[in-house]
mmCIF file of C-alpha atoms in Angstrom:
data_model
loop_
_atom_site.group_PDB
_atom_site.id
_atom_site.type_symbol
_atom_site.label_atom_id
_atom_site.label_comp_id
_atom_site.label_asym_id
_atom_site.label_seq_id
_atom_site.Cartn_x
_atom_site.Cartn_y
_atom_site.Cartn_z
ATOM 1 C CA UNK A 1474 116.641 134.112 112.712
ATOM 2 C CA UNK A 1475 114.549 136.537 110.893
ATOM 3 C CA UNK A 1476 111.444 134.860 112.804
ATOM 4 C CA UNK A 1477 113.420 136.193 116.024
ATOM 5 C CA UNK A 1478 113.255 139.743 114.583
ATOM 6 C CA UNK A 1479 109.950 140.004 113.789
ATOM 7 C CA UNK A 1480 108.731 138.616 117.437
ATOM 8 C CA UNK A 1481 110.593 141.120 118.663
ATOM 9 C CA UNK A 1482 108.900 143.534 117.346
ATOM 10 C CA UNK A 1483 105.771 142.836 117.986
ATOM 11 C CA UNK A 1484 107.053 142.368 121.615
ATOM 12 C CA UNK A 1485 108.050 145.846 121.425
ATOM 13 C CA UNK A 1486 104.409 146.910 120.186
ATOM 14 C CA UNK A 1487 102.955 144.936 123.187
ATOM 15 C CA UNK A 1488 104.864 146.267 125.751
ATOM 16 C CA UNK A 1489 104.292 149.742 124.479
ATOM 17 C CA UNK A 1490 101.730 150.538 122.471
ATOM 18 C CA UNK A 1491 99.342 147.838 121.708
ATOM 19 C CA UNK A 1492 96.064 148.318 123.479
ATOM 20 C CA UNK A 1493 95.135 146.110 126.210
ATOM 21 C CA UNK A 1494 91.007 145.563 125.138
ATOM 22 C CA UNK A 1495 92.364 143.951 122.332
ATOM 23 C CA UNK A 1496 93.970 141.189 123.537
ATOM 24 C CA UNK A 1497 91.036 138.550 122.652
ATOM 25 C CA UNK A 1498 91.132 139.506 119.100
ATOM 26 C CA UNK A 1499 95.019 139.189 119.265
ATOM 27 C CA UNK A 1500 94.891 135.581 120.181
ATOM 28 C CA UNK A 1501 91.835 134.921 118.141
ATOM 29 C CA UNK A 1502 94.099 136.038 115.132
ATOM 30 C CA UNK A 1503 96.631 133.694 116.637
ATOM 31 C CA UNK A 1504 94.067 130.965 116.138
ATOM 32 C CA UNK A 1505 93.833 131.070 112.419
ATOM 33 C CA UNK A 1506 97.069 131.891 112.253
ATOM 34 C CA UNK A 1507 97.741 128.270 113.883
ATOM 35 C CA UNK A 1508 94.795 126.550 112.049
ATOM 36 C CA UNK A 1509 95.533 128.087 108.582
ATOM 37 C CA UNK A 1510 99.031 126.752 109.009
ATOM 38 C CA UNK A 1511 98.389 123.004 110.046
ATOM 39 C CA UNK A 1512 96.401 122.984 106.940
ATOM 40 C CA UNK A 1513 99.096 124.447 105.062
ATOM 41 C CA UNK A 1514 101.247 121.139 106.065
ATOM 42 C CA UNK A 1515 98.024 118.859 105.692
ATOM 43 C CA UNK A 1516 98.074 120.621 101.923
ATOM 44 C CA UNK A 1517 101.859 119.557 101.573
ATOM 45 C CA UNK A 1518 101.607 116.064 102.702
ATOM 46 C CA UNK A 1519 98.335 115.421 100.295
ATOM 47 C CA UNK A 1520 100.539 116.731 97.564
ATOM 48 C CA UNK A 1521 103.005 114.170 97.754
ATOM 49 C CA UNK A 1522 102.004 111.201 95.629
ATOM 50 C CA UNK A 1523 104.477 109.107 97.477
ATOM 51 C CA UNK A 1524 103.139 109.359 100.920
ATOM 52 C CA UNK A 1525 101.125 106.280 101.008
ATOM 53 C CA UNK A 1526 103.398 104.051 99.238
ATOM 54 C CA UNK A 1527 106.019 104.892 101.572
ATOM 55 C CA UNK A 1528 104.047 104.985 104.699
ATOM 56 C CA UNK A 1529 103.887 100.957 103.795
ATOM 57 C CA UNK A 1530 107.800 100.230 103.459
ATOM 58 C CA UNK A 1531 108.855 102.083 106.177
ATOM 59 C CA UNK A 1532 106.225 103.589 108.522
ATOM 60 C CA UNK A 1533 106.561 101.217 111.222
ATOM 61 C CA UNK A 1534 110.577 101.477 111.229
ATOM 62 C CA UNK A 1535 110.181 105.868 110.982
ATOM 63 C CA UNK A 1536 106.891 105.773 113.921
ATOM 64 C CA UNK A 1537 109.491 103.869 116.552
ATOM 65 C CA UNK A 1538 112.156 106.423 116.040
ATOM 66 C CA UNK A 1539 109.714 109.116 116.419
ATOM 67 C CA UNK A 1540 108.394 107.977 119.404
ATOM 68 C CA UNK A 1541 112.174 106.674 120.623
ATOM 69 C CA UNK A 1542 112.871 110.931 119.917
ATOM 70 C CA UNK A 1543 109.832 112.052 121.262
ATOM 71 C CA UNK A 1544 109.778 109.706 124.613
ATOM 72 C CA UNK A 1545 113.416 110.133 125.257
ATOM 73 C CA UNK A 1546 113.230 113.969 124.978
ATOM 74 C CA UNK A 1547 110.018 114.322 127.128
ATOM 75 C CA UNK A 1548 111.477 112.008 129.634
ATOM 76 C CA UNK A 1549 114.275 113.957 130.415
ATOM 77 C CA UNK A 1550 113.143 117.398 130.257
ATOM 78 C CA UNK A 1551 110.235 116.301 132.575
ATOM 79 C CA UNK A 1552 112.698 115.195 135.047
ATOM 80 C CA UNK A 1553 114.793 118.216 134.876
ATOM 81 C CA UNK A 1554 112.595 120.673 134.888
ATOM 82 C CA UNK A 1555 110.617 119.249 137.872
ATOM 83 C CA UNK A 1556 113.920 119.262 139.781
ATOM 84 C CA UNK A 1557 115.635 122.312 138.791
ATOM 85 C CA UNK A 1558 113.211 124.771 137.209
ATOM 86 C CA UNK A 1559 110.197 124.343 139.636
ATOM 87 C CA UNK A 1560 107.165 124.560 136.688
ATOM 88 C CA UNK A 1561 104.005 125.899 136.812
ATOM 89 C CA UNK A 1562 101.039 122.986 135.892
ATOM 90 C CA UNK A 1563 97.330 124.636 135.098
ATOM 91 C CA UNK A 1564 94.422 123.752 133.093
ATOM 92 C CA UNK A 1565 93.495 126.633 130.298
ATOM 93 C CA UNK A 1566 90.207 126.357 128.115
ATOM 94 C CA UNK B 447 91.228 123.066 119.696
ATOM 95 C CA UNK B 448 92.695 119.950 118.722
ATOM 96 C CA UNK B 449 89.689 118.666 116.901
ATOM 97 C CA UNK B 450 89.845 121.955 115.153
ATOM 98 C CA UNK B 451 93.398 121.146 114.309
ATOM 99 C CA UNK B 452 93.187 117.613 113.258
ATOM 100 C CA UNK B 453 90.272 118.690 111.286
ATOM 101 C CA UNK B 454 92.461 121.128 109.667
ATOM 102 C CA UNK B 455 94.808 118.547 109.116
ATOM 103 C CA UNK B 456 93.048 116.263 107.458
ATOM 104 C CA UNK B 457 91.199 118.831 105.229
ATOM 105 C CA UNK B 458 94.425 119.917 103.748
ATOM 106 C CA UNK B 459 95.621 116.240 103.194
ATOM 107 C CA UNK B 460 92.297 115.333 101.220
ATOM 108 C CA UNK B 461 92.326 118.912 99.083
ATOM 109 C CA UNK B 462 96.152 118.486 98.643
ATOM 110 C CA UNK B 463 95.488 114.942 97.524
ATOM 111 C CA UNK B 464 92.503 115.593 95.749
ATOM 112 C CA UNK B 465 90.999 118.464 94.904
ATOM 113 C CA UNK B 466 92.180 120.542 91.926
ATOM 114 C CA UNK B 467 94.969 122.675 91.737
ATOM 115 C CA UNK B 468 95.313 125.989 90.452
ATOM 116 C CA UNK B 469 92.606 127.331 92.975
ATOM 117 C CA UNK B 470 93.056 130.221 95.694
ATOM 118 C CA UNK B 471 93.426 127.530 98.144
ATOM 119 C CA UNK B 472 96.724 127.277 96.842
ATOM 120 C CA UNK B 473 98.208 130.264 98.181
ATOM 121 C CA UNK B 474 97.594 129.389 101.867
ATOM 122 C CA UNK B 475 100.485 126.823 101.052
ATOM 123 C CA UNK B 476 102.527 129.175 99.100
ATOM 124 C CA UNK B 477 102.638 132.142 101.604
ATOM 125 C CA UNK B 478 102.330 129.764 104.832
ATOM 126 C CA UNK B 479 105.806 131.440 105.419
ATOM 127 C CA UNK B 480 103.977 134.955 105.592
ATOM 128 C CA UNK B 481 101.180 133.440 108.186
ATOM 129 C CA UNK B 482 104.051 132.268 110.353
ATOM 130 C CA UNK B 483 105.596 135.494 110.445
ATOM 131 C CA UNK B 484 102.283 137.510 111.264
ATOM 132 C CA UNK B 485 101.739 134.289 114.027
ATOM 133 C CA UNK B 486 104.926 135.280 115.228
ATOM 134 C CA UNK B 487 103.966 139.165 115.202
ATOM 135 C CA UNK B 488 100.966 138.857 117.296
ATOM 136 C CA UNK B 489 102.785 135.948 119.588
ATOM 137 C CA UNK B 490 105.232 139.147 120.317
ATOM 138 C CA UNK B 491 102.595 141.280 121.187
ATOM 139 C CA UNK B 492 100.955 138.625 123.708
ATOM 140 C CA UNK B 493 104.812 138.111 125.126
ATOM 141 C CA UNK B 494 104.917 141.995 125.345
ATOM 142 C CA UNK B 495 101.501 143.161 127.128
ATOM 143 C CA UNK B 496 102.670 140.297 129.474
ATOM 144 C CA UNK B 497 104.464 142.591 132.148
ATOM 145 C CA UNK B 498 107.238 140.926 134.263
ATOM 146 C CA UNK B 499 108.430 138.194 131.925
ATOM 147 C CA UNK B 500 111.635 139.378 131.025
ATOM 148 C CA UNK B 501 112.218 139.284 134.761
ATOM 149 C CA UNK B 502 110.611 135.946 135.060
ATOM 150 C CA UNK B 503 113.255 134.633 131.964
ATOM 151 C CA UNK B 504 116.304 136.472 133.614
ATOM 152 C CA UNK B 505 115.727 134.674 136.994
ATOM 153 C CA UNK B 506 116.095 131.498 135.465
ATOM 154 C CA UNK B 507 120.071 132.863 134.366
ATOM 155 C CA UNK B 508 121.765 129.382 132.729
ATOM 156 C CA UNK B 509 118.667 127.232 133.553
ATOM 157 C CA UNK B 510 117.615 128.215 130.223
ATOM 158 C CA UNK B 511 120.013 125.481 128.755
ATOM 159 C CA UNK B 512 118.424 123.025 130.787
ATOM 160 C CA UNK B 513 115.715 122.634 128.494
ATOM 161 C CA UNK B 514 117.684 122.371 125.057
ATOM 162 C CA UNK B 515 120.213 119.832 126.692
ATOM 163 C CA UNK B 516 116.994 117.755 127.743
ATOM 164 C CA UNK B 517 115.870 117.773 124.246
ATOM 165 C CA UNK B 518 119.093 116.672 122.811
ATOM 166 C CA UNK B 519 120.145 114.067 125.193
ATOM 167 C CA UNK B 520 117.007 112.512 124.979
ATOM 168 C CA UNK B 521 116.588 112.545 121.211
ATOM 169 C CA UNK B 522 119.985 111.014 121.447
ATOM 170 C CA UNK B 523 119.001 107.973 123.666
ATOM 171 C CA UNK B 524 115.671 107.812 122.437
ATOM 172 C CA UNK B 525 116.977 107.094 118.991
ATOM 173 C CA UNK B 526 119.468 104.772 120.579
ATOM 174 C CA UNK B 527 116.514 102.734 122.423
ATOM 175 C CA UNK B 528 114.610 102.569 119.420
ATOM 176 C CA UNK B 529 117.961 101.483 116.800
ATOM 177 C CA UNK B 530 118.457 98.670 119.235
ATOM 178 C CA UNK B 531 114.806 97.570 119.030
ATOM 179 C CA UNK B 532 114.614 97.340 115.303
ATOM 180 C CA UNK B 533 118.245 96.152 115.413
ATOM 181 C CA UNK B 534 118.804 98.608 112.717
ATOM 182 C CA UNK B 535 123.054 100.416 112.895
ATOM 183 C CA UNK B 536 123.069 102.155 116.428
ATOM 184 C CA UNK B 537 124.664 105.881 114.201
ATOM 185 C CA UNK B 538 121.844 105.713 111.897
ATOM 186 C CA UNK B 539 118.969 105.524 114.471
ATOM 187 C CA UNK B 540 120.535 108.136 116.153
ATOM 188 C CA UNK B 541 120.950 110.094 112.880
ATOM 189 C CA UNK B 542 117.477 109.533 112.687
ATOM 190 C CA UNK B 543 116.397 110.753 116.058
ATOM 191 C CA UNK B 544 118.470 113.673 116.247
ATOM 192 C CA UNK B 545 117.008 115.333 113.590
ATOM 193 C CA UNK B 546 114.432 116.341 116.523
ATOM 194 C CA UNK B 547 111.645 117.196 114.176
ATOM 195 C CA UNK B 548 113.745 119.076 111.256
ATOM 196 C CA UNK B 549 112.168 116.487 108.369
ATOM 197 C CA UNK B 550 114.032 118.310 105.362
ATOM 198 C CA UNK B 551 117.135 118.756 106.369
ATOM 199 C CA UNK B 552 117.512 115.303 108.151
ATOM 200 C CA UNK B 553 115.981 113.905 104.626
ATOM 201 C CA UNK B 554 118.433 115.712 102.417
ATOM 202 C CA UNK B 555 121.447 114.789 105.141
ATOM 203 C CA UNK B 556 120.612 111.235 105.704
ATOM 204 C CA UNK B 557 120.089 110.368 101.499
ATOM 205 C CA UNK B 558 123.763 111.462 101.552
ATOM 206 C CA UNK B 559 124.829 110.080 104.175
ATOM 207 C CA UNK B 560 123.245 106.323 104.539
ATOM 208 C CA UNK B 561 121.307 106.089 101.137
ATOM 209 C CA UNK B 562 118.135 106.787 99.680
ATOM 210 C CA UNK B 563 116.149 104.634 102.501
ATOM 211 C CA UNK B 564 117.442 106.014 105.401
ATOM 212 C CA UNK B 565 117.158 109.576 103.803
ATOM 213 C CA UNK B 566 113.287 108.735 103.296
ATOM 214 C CA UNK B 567 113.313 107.184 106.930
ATOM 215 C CA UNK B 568 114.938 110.512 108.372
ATOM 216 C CA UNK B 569 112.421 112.552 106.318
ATOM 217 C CA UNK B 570 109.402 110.630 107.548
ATOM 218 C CA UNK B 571 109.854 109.788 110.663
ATOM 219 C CA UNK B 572 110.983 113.634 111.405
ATOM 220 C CA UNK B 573 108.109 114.199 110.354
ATOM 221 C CA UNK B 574 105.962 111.981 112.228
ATOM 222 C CA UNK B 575 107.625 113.539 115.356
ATOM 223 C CA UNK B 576 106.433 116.725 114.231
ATOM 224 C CA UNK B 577 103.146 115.471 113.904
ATOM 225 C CA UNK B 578 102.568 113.950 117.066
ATOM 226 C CA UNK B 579 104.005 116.477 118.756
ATOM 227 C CA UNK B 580 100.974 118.568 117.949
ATOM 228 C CA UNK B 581 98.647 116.482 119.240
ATOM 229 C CA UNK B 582 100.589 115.314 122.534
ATOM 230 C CA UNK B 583 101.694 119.027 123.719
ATOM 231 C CA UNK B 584 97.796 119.431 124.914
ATOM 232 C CA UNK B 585 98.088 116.218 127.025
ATOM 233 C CA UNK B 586 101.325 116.946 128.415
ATOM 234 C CA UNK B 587 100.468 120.792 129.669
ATOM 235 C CA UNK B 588 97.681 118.642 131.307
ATOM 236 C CA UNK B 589 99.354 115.462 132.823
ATOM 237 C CA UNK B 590 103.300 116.572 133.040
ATOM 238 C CA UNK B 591 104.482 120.591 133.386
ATOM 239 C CA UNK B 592 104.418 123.449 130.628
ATOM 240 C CA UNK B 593 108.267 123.024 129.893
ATOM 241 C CA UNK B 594 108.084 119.647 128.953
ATOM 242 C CA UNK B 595 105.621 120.781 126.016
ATOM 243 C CA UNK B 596 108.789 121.870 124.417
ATOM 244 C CA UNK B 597 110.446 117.968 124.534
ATOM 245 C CA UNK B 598 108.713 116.470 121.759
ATOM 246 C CA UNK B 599 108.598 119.808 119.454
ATOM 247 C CA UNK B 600 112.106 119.819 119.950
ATOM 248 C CA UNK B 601 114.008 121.783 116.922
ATOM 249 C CA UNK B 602 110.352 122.981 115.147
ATOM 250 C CA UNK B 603 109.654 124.483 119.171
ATOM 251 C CA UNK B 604 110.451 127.976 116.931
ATOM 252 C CA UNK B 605 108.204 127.410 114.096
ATOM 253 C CA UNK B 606 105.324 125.062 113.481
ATOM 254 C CA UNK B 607 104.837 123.451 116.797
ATOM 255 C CA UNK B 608 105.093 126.883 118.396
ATOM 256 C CA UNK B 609 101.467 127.816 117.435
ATOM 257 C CA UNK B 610 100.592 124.298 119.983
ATOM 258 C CA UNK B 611 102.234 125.557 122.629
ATOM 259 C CA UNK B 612 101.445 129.478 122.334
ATOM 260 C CA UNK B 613 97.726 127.913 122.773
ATOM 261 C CA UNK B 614 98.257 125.237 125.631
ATOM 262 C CA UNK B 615 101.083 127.095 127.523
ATOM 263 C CA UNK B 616 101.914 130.144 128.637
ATOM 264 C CA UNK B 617 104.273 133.368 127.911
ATOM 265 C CA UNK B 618 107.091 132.297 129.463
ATOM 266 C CA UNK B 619 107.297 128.996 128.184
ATOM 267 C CA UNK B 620 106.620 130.074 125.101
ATOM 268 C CA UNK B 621 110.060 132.186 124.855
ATOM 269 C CA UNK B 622 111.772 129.640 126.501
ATOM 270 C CA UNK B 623 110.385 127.772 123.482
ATOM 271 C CA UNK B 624 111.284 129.743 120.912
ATOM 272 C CA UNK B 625 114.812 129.798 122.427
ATOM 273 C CA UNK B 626 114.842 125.897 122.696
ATOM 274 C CA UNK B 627 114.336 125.649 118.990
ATOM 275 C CA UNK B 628 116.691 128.511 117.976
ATOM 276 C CA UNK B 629 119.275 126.231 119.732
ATOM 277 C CA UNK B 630 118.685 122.845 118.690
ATOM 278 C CA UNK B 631 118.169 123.763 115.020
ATOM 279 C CA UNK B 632 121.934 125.012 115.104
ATOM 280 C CA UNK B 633 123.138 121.922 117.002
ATOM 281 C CA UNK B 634 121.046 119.086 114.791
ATOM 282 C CA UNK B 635 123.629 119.430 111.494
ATOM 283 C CA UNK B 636 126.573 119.003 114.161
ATOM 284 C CA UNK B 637 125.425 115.781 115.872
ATOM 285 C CA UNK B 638 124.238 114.678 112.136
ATOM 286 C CA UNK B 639 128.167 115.318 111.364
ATOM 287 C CA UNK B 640 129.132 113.254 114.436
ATOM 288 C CA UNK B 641 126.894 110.407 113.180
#
């Protein structure tokens, strides 16, 4: 919840104060934000000495229900958001 | 930008597994909590110079739901699919599945619950989801819509996989996103309760 607030607030700062010209540098820091933080996770899994042993016994069994979650969920919301929501598709980058 | 991230990835797997602790390296993982919080600062800003979104969110009234209840369902069936597949008990793979991306929580829930094997199944393969999602959202802003980004992410839409879809999306979605995983992180423990 607290991650709520502080969005919030920056919305706030963006909609009335924050200085247009420095939007590039805004999502540049949004960038290492993102990139320091999937190492951050990389860092967490390396730490565990368990990982690989694991990944052996019961990879294959945890991968299908992670794709069963991850296919199920896209499949839906695909199919109602093309129907009801009428989304926006474009290329950025 | 996904190079850059798997890169990333990888890096911290090898220095986590590897390299020596004790270093300033370490406090990237300490205070990753902090770098979230200043992502989610400056994702507030973008949202804000971004004039006419609140308008754009307000139009879509109740649709908003339609999203989260996308998520769930298909978590829900997905991890039914998948349980009879591996003709594993049809509650537990949808124990499993339902945790929609929340690895501790399902981990902790599921050791209770089923055991010590299904806890580390919940915990891994909630974790796995998490991990692909990064790497699929780019290919499905592409191929599908920018809504269905949030699908796979599904409870971590808030947190981790947010940073994906702030860079492959855009404002709108990404609210809608933050919202999605709001939701479904307080309705994951009640469907792990129904299980």
């Amino acid at each position: 919840m607290d991650i709520l607030i502080v969005m919030m607030i920056g919305v706030v700062i963006g909609a009335k104060i924050f200085p247009k010209k420095f939007k590039r540098q805004n999502e540049i820091g949004q960038m290492v934000c993102t990139i320091l933080l999937i190492f951050a996770m990389g860092l967490m899994l390396g730490n565990r000495d368990d990982l690989m042993s694991q990944l052996s016994s019961i990879g294959l069994v945890s991968l299908v229900l992670a794709l069963g979650g991850i296919l199920g969920s896209v499949a839906i919301v695909y199919l109602l958001t093309e129907w009801l929501m009428k989304p926006k598709k474009r290329r950025r980058e | 930008m996904v190079l850059l991230a798997l890169s990333a990835l990888i890096l911290g797997v090898l220095w986590g597994a590897f390299g020596p602790d004790g270093t300033p390296i370490d406090l990237i993982q300490i205070h990753s909590d902090w770098i979230l919080y200043l992502l989610m600062f400056l994702v507030g800003i973008s949202v804000g110079l971004h004039r006419g979104i609140v308008q754009r969110i307000k139009e879509h009234h109740v649709k908003i739901f339609i999203i989260p209840f996308g998520v769930v369902t298909g978590s829900i069936l997905g991890g039914l699919l998948a349980a009879l597949l591996l003709r594993i008990p049809l509650n537990q793979g949808i124990a499993v599945a339902s945790g929609m991306g929340w690895y501790s929580l399902n981990g902790v829930v599921l050791t209770e619950m089923f055991g010590a094997t299904m806890g580390s199944i919940g915990f891994l393969s909630n974790l796995m989801r998490e991990m692909l999602s990064f790497f699929c959202i780019p290919i499905i802003a592409r191929r599908l819509n920018y809504y269905t980004c949030i699908a796979p992410a599904g409870a971590t839409s808030e947190d981790t996989t947010l940073s994906m879809i702030v860079r492959y999306t855009d404002e709108e979605t990404v609210v809608l996103s933050v919202f999605n995983g709001v939701l479904c992180s307080a309705i994951v423990p009640v469907i792990l309760g129904l299980c």
